[in-house]
C-alpha positions as semicolon CSV with decimal commas, in nm:
position;residue;x (nm);y (nm);z (nm)
1;L;-0,630;-0,042;27,935
2;L;-0,855;-0,347;27,992
3;R;-0,707;-0,354;28,348
4;S;-0,845;-0,054;28,409
5;V;-1,212;-0,178;28,450
6;P;-1,516;0,062;28,415
7;M;-1,563;0,225;28,721
8;A;-1,894;0,370;28,879
9;L;-1,672;0,628;29,090
10;A;-1,285;0,696;29,072
11;S;-1,101;0,933;29,273
12;R;-0,713;1,006;29,270
13;A;-0,737;1,269;29,520
14;L;-0,540;1,274;29,860
15;T;-0,822;1,353;30,149
16;K;-0,734;1,397;30,446
17;L;-1,027;1,266;30,703
18;D;-1,014;1,553;30,943
19;R;-1,370;1,635;30,922
20;S;-1,682;1,514;30,871
21;S;-1,918;1,492;30,564
22;I;-1,706;1,500;30,216
23;S;-1,962;1,425;29,973
24;L;-1,857;1,257;29,647
25;G;-2,192;1,275;29,498
26;K;-2,478;1,011;29,415
27;V;-2,363;0,642;29,303
28;W;-2,546;0,328;29,184
29;T;-2,537;0,031;29,437
30;A;-2,540;-0,297;29,357
31;R;-2,543;-0,683;29,441
32;S;-2,167;-0,745;29,372
33;Y;-1,945;-0,474;29,367
34;T;-1,563;-0,358;29,487
35;V;-1,438;-0,087;29,640
36;A;-1,100;-0,059;29,672
37;F;-0,865;0,266;29,805
38;W;-0,526;0,314;29,991
39;F;-0,591;0,450;30,378
40;K;-0,315;0,563;30,630
41;L;-0,429;0,587;30,980
42;N;-0,251;0,843;31,163
43;A;-0,384;0,801;31,517
44;A;-0,672;0,580;31,670
45;T;-1,000;0,780;31,760
46;S;-1,055;0,846;32,136
47;G;-1,375;0,734;32,270
48;H;-1,565;0,736;31,917
49;W;-1,567;0,527;31,603
50;G;-1,397;0,725;31,343
51;S;-1,578;0,679;30,975
52;V;-1,335;0,656;30,688
53;L;-1,642;0,607;30,408
54;H;-1,986;0,528;30,393
55;I;-2,221;0,464;30,076
56;G;-2,562;0,529;30,230
57;D;-2,852;0,813;30,355
58;S;-2,868;0,744;30,710
59;N;-2,663;0,596;30,952
60;A;-2,798;0,236;30,921
61;D;-2,776;0,243;30,563
62;R;-2,458;0,113;30,493
63;N;-2,331;0,002;30,124
64;P;-2,082;-0,022;30,241
65;G;-1,938;0,157;30,553
66;V;-1,611;0,160;30,723
67;W;-1,485;0,273;31,048
68;T;-1,163;0,279;31,279
69;V;-1,235;0,110;31,593
70;P;-1,252;0,314;31,929
71;S;-0,867;0,355;32,072
72;K;-0,772;0,060;31,825
73;M;-0,581;0,091;31,491
74;K;-0,834;-0,150;31,387
75;L;-1,120;-0,134;31,070
76;Y;-1,471;-0,229;31,124
77;F;-1,665;-0,294;30,776
78;E;-2,046;-0,332;30,712
79;T;-2,286;-0,399;30,404
80;A;-2,638;-0,388;30,339
81;F;-2,818;-0,732;30,279
82;E;-3,232;-0,793;30,205
83;R;-3,437;-0,837;30,473
84;G;-3,288;-0,594;30,689
85;T;-2,980;-0,802;30,759
86;S;-2,611;-0,703;30,687
87;A;-2,273;-0,880;30,721
88;A;-1,982;-0,714;30,915
89;C;-1,661;-0,839;31,034
90;Y;-1,319;-0,648;31,179
91;G;-0,998;-0,665;30,965
92;R;-0,791;-0,935;31,197
93;E;-0,459;-0,707;31,148
94;D;-0,404;-0,400;31,343
95;L;-0,295;-0,127;31,080
96;V;0,070;0,027;31,121
97;K;0,062;0,404;31,227
98;G;0,110;0,624;30,974
99;K;0,158;0,362;30,684
100;W;-0,048;0,318;30,380
101;T;-0,228;0,028;30,327
102;H;-0,445;-0,103;30,029
103;V;-0,788;-0,193;30,143
104;A;-1,024;-0,396;29,904
105;I;-1,412;-0,462;30,015
106;V;-1,557;-0,731;29,801
107;V;-1,912;-0,786;29,788
108;D;-2,043;-1,073;29,568
109;R;-2,426;-1,140;29,595
110;H;-2,417;-1,367;29,947
111;T;-2,047;-1,294;30,011
112;M;-1,846;-0,977;30,154
113;R;-1,456;-1,058;30,200
114;V;-1,225;-0,776;30,282
115;Y;-0,836;-0,752;30,160
116;Y;-0,553;-0,537;30,287
117;N;-0,260;-0,558;30,065
118;S;-0,447;-0,824;29,857
119;E;-0,440;-1,053;30,146
120;V;-0,780;-1,150;30,316
121;V;-0,828;-1,014;30,637
122;C;-1,211;-1,078;30,707
123;Q;-1,492;-1,283;30,491
124;V;-1,864;-1,315;30,563
125;K;-2,087;-1,533;30,417
126;K;-2,477;-1,476;30,416
127;E;-2,794;-1,669;30,300
128;T;-2,947;-1,361;30,168
129;L;-2,858;-1,115;29,904
130;A;-2,679;-0,801;29,923
131;A;-2,870;-0,519;29,873
132;G;-2,970;-0,434;29,521
133;R;-2,957;-0,130;29,301
134;Q;-3,026;0,222;29,436
135;H;-2,913;0,565;29,447
136;K;-2,682;0,647;29,732
137;T;-2,488;0,920;29,870
138;F;-2,095;0,843;29,899
139;Y;-1,892;0,974;30,160
140;Y;-1,570;1,014;30,305
141;A;-1,617;1,012;30,659
142;D;-2,008;1,024;30,695
143;R;-2,236;1,258;30,854
144;W;-2,341;1,052;31,184
145;S;-2,004;0,965;31,357
146;G;-1,669;1,166;31,391
147;P;-1,440;1,125;31,106
148;S;-1,094;0,890;31,177
149;H;-0,746;1,035;31,203
150;G;-0,634;0,940;30,887
151;A;-0,605;0,983;30,503
152;I;-0,749;0,809;30,173
153;E;-0,673;0,818;29,846
154;G;-0,700;0,587;29,513
155;M;-1,066;0,545;29,529
156;Q;-1,208;0,295;29,279
157;Y;-1,568;0,187;29,312
158;S;-1,691;-0,094;29,052
159;H;-1,995;-0,247;28,976
160;S;-1,841;-0,598;28,978
161;A;-1,646;-0,837;29,241
162;W;-1,265;-0,803;29,152
163;T;-1,132;-1,134;29,182
164;P;-0,815;-1,186;29,405
165;D;-0,609;-1,170;29,082
166;M;-0,720;-0,827;28,982
167;I;-0,704;-0,704;29,390
168;A;-0,346;-0,820;29,390
169;H;-0,269;-0,634;29,023
170;W;-0,419;-0,305;29,144
171;Y;-0,211;-0,353;29,499
172;K;0,111;-0,411;29,283
173;N;0,049;-0,140;29,032
174;T;-0,063;0,162;29,182
175;L;0,110;0,365;29,460
176;P;-0,060;0,632;29,698
177;T;0,026;0,995;29,576
178;A;0,074;1,290;29,786
179;F;0,018;1,532;29,547
180;S;-0,131;1,449;29,183
181;M;-0,203;1,681;28,852
182;A;-0,310;1,553;28,545
183;R;-0,150;1,903;28,373
184;A;-0,025;2,209;28,383
185;I;0,186;2,486;28,173
186;A;0,481;2,590;28,295
187;R;0,439;2,973;28,300
188;K;0,556;3,212;28,557
189;R;0,415;3,210;28,964
190;N;0,180;2,891;28,851
191;A;0,106;2,758;29,176
192;I;-0,051;2,434;29,164
193;G;-0,076;2,276;29,499
194;T;0,071;2,215;29,798
195;V;0,258;1,911;29,938
196;H;0,381;1,759;30,275
197;V;0,754;1,737;30,184
198;S;0,926;1,401;30,372
199;P;1,272;1,452;30,480
200;A;1,367;1,088;30,450
201;A;1,232;0,965;30,102
202;S;1,030;1,105;29,858
203;T;1,000;1,051;29,469
204;L;0,874;1,317;29,232
205;A;0,732;1,225;28,865
206;F;0,592;1,393;28,553
207;W;0,564;1,413;28,210
208;Y;0,758;1,698;28,050
209;R;0,714;1,871;27,709
210;P;0,968;2,125;27,638
211;A;0,876;2,390;27,349
212;K;1,215;2,587;27,316
213;T;1,541;2,676;27,458
214;S;1,662;2,996;27,574
215;S;1,979;3,190;27,657
216;T;1,883;3,157;28,059
217;W;1,758;2,913;28,310
218;L;1,413;2,841;28,301
219;S;1,223;2,714;28,584
220;V;1,059;2,395;28,489
221;L;0,899;2,263;28,846
222;H;0,974;2,416;29,195
223;I;0,828;2,258;29,530
224;G;0,904;2,496;29,789
225;T;0,821;2,863;29,944
226;S;1,142;3,085;29,875
227;P;1,373;3,090;29,562
228;H;1,617;2,922;29,773
229;A;1,381;2,628;29,891
230;R;1,402;2,331;29,685
231;S;1,271;2,012;29,762
232;P;1,363;2,002;29,467
233;A;1,345;2,241;29,200
234;I;1,399;2,170;28,830
235;F;1,549;2,399;28,571
236;Q;1,627;2,379;28,194
237;G;1,960;2,455;28,131
238;P;2,095;2,787;27,875
239;N;2,079;2,698;27,550
240;A;1,996;2,350;27,577
241;S;1,705;2,114;27,629
242;T;1,870;1,966;27,936
243;L;1,775;1,975;28,288
244;W;1,928;2,053;28,646
245;I;1,797;1,923;28,937
246;G;1,861;2,063;29,287
247;V;1,777;1,995;29,625
248;R;1,862;2,259;29,887
249;L;2,027;2,112;30,242
250;S;2,096;2,250;30,604
251;G;2,379;2,483;30,610
252;G;2,304;2,643;30,288
253;K;2,479;2,372;30,066
254;Q;2,309;2,191;29,750
255;Q;2,271;1,857;29,612
256;V;2,261;1,869;29,232
257;C;2,225;1,631;28,954
258;Y;2,303;1,772;28,599
259;A;2,122;1,529;28,356
260;G;2,342;1,612;28,077
261;T;2,101;1,425;27,777
262;Q;1,920;1,647;27,557
263;L;1,539;1,614;27,566
264;T;1,363;1,619;27,271
265;L;1,180;1,987;27,195
266;H;0,797;1,913;27,127
267;A;0,824;1,558;27,266
268;W;0,743;1,401;27,554
269;T;0,966;1,277;27,812
270;H;0,896;1,101;28,166
271;V;1,113;1,269;28,436
272;A;1,150;1,103;28,817
273;V;1,348;1,218;29,094
274;A;1,387;0,981;29,338
275;M;1,515;1,071;29,691
276;S;1,619;0,856;29,971
277;G;1,878;0,933;30,247
278;K;2,163;1,081;30,086
279;E;2,064;0,955;29,771
280;L;1,954;1,134;29,476
281;R;1,880;0,936;29,127
282;V;1,700;1,092;28,824
283;Y;1,531;0,891;28,541
284;Y;1,415;0,977;28,192
285;N;1,174;0,728;28,024
286;G;1,257;0,461;28,304
287;V;1,657;0,516;28,243
288;E;1,892;0,627;28,524
289;V;2,062;0,953;28,385
290;C;2,195;1,110;28,698
291;K;2,297;0,976;29,070
292;T;2,484;1,168;29,349
293;T;2,521;1,103;29,718
294;R;2,618;1,362;29,942
295;Q;2,833;1,336;30,237
296;A;2,652;1,560;30,487
297;G;2,322;1,765;30,549
298;S;1,962;1,721;30,560
299;L;1,702;1,841;30,352
300;E;1,604;2,200;30,441
301;A;1,272;2,272;30,296
302;T;1,000;2,008;30,470
303;G;0,651;1,982;30,559
304;S;0,410;2,164;30,386
305;Q;0,554;2,339;30,067
306;K;0,403;2,515;29,782
307;V;0,422;2,303;29,409
308;W;0,517;2,581;29,117
309;A;0,473;2,466;28,753
310;S;0,755;2,734;28,690
311;N;0,851;2,942;28,954
312;P;0,811;3,331;29,057
313;W;1,196;3,407;29,089
314;N;1,314;3,324;28,748
315;A;1,218;3,290;28,391
316;A;0,940;3,023;28,315
317;S;1,019;2,714;28,086
318;D;0,748;2,741;27,772
319;G;0,679;2,401;27,820
320;T;0,393;2,168;27,921
321;L;0,391;1,956;28,235
322;K;0,155;1,612;28,271
323;N;0,085;1,357;28,509
324;I;0,288;1,513;28,806
325;E;0,264;1,297;29,105
326;Y;0,446;1,293;29,425
327;Y;0,509;1,036;29,639
328;H;0,654;0,971;30,021
329;A;0,878;0,709;29,908
330;S;1,191;0,676;29,688
331;L;1,064;0,463;29,421
332;S;1,271;0,185;29,302
333;H;1,366;0,144;28,920
334;A;1,111;-0,120;28,868
335;Q;0,824;0,126;29,007
336;V;0,964;0,411;28,790
337;E;0,927;0,176;28,476
338;R;0,560;0,131;28,601
339;L;0,480;0,483;28,587
340;L;0,585;0,496;28,225
341;R;0,256;0,311;28,128
342;S;0,037;0,655;28,238
343;V;0,098;0,813;27,896
344;P;0,080;1,162;27,872
345;M;-0,305;1,238;27,819
346;A;-0,450;1,522;27,583
347;L;-0,771;1,489;27,817
348;A;-0,863;1,224;28,062
349;S;-1,235;1,186;28,268
350;R;-1,275;0,872;28,488
351;A;-1,642;0,995;28,545
352;L;-1,926;0,764;28,463
353;T;-2,150;0,983;28,256
354;K;-2,521;0,897;28,109
355;L;-2,548;1,006;27,756
356;D;-2,930;1,098;27,801
357;R;-2,902;1,464;27,685
358;S;-2,718;1,659;27,418
359;S;-2,440;1,814;27,472
360;I;-2,196;1,760;27,735
361;S;-1,878;1,962;27,672
362;L;-1,537;1,858;27,811
363;G;-1,384;2,156;27,715
364;K;-1,112;2,207;27,412
365;V;-0,845;1,989;27,317
366;W;-0,584;1,960;27,076
367;T;-0,623;1,744;26,776
368;A;-0,349;1,572;26,609
369;R;-0,213;1,371;26,327
370;S;-0,197;1,056;26,549
371;Y;-0,362;0,992;26,839
372;T;-0,581;0,732;27,055
373;V;-0,921;0,770;27,212
374;A;-0,992;0,469;27,452
375;F;-1,302;0,436;27,660
376;W;-1,576;0,198;27,838
377;F;-1,867;0,214;27,692
378;K;-2,242;0,024;27,811
379;L;-2,504;0,049;27,517
380;N;-2,826;0,000;27,733
381;A;-3,088;0,006;27,401
382;A;-3,083;0,111;27,016
383;T;-3,177;0,429;26,928
384;S;-3,520;0,383;26,678
385;G;-3,492;0,617;26,363
386;H;-3,165;0,823;26,424
387;W;-2,802;0,829;26,515
388;G;-2,706;0,841;26,881
389;S;-2,398;1,056;26,928
390;V;-2,154;0,887;27,166
391;L;-1,868;1,120;27,167
392;H;-1,755;1,363;26,895
393;I;-1,426;1,613;26,883
394;G;-1,523;1,885;26,641
395;D;-1,675;2,224;26,614
396;S;-1,963;2,093;26,327
397;N;-2,155;1,816;26,252
398;A;-1,877;1,758;25,926
399;D;-1,586;1,830;26,171
400;R;-1,522;1,494;26,328
401;N;-1,204;1,416;26,467
402;P;-1,344;1,186;26,554
403;G;-1,711;1,113;26,604
404;V;-1,875;0,801;26,725
405;W;-2,253;0,709;26,686
406;T;-2,482;0,390;26,731
407;V;-2,646;0,290;26,421
408;P;-3,019;0,337;26,432
409;S;-3,228;0,030;26,534
410;K;-2,879;-0,166;26,590
411;M;-2,627;-0,214;26,848
412;K;-2,359;-0,148;26,614
413;L;-2,130;0,154;26,611
414;Y;-2,022;0,383;26,372
415;F;-1,686;0,575;26,340
416;E;-1,536;0,843;26,159
417;T;-1,240;1,065;26,135
418;A;-1,133;1,363;25,941
419;F;-0,854;1,345;25,705
420;E;-0,709;1,642;25,521
421;R;-0,841;1,758;25,143
422;G;-1,190;1,760;25,323
423;T;-1,184;1,349;25,303
424;S;-1,234;1,140;25,594
425;A;-1,202;0,759;25,728
426;A;-1,507;0,586;25,822
427;C;-1,592;0,218;25,918
428;Y;-1,864;-0,008;26,166
429;G;-1,741;-0,174;26,453
430;R;-1,803;-0,552;26,268
431;E;-1,917;-0,657;26,595
432;D;-2,257;-0,580;26,786
433;L;-2,265;-0,465;27,140
434;V;-2,368;-0,713;27,380
435;K;-2,729;-0,492;27,557
436;G;-2,602;-0,323;27,885
437;K;-2,267;-0,483;27,932
438;W;-1,944;-0,301;27,884
439;T;-1,695;-0,292;27,600
440;H;-1,381;-0,144;27,621
441;V;-1,321;0,077;27,269
442;A;-1,025;0,232;27,125
443;I;-0,967;0,416;26,802
444;V;-0,639;0,442;26,731
445;V;-0,506;0,706;26,431
446;D;-0,210;0,713;26,257
447;R;-0,112;0,927;26,030
448;H;-0,265;0,754;25,711
449;T;-0,448;0,459;25,903
450;M;-0,778;0,456;26,158
451;R;-0,798;0,137;26,350
452;V;-1,077;0,017;26,595
453;Y;-1,059;-0,190;26,889
454;Y;-1,310;-0,414;27,113
455;N;-1,191;-0,514;27,374
456;S;-0,850;-0,542;27,234
457;E;-0,947;-0,702;26,914
458;V;-0,935;-0,515;26,592
459;V;-1,309;-0,471;26,435
460;C;-1,233;-0,249;26,172
461;Q;-0,980;-0,070;26,012
462;V;-0,953;0,231;25,724
463;K;-0,606;0,338;25,557
464;K;-0,618;0,634;25,341
465;E;-0,376;0,835;25,099
466;T;-0,383;1,150;25,252
467;L;-0,317;1,245;25,613
468;A;-0,501;1,275;25,900
469;A;-0,625;1,630;25,972
470;G;-0,351;1,790;26,185
471;R;-0,323;1,992;26,489
472;Q;-0,640;2,226;26,605
473;P;-0,796;2,306;26,891
474;K;-1,187;2,120;26,911
């Protein structure tokens, strides 16, 4: 989790840059920062500079700005420095048409470096400092240029200059998705989006938690616009928790993988369906459980297709789906194993949130006897005369599953979570937080025990004879 680094802005959404001025909201700029993202250029612009992204409130206000060069498969980068100056450079390598490239712009006070796929492609050093802290608008394609003919995904904006090792790690361990959704319930007619289905290679990956078996076939996930358009379709078999995975081929044929392994009811299983050429592979929790190779035929339902968490034409599974992702690539065994690190979340928010007002609700979640709450936290000042709430899962002051507070007049945190019989586990983080510095905090409750970690080191621990409070919506 420490590899996540605290972000000033993050977006996993796949965004086509086919219109101007897509605002992602306001961000704070800094003298040292990193903007990292996946970018795919489908065609060069003709006669104008094509805006990719822009942080700033005017055409000349670039913190940074990124454009495609007219009539070329090349990018131009510029960021503001003090005294009205700027640092600017062209990526020395042309982009490959229709292929994803990982781009990272790293500004570290006097220097700007740009990386493609973790390799430096341009660098500028200035005597002046990079422009300092100001509140600016973050655009995909700006208001002052025409858009580029491309797509952007996996945006990360951080108030720190990433090292080459960090950039290499991010490049190797992230992949651009054509579709992603954090959570969905499998229920009849639950259309959760659309995706462009690749005829050449693809991977559909998700976490699935089956709730029950049935005497009929149950639809789990379906990509297609009709009952026979399956790219792929996934069903839970009759009287079992096994999965049937099929794709529809030209000529009305099907290619099928029937993974005979039973899934455990009420437990999460990671499922990945990888297609490449004539091969179909299925993985459970990173282990290949089925593989078929067709003799002839091609995928029938390609192009724009609906994604269903249980289709309209069959009975619906009573299960839950999380971290649903579709890739325009057939992932290798090692890449599928890396997806397992995502772990299914009950709630996730990448947003930077200032705790300067009360009661910011993120919605309802189900509590559990075992859970983890992990987040980055920065304490700018101690509270004077009162406990300062950081986060709280519960519907009353005493209902803490957990609750986290700053201690009055101290740079210290207090943690408490409910246990059975009206008891609770509570402790103080034994280390003081450093003013204005990010700390990674993880609260881990495992039935009888609560542990708290700062930057992966245990700072307090409590063990109880009673069990942690059980499953309730809070």
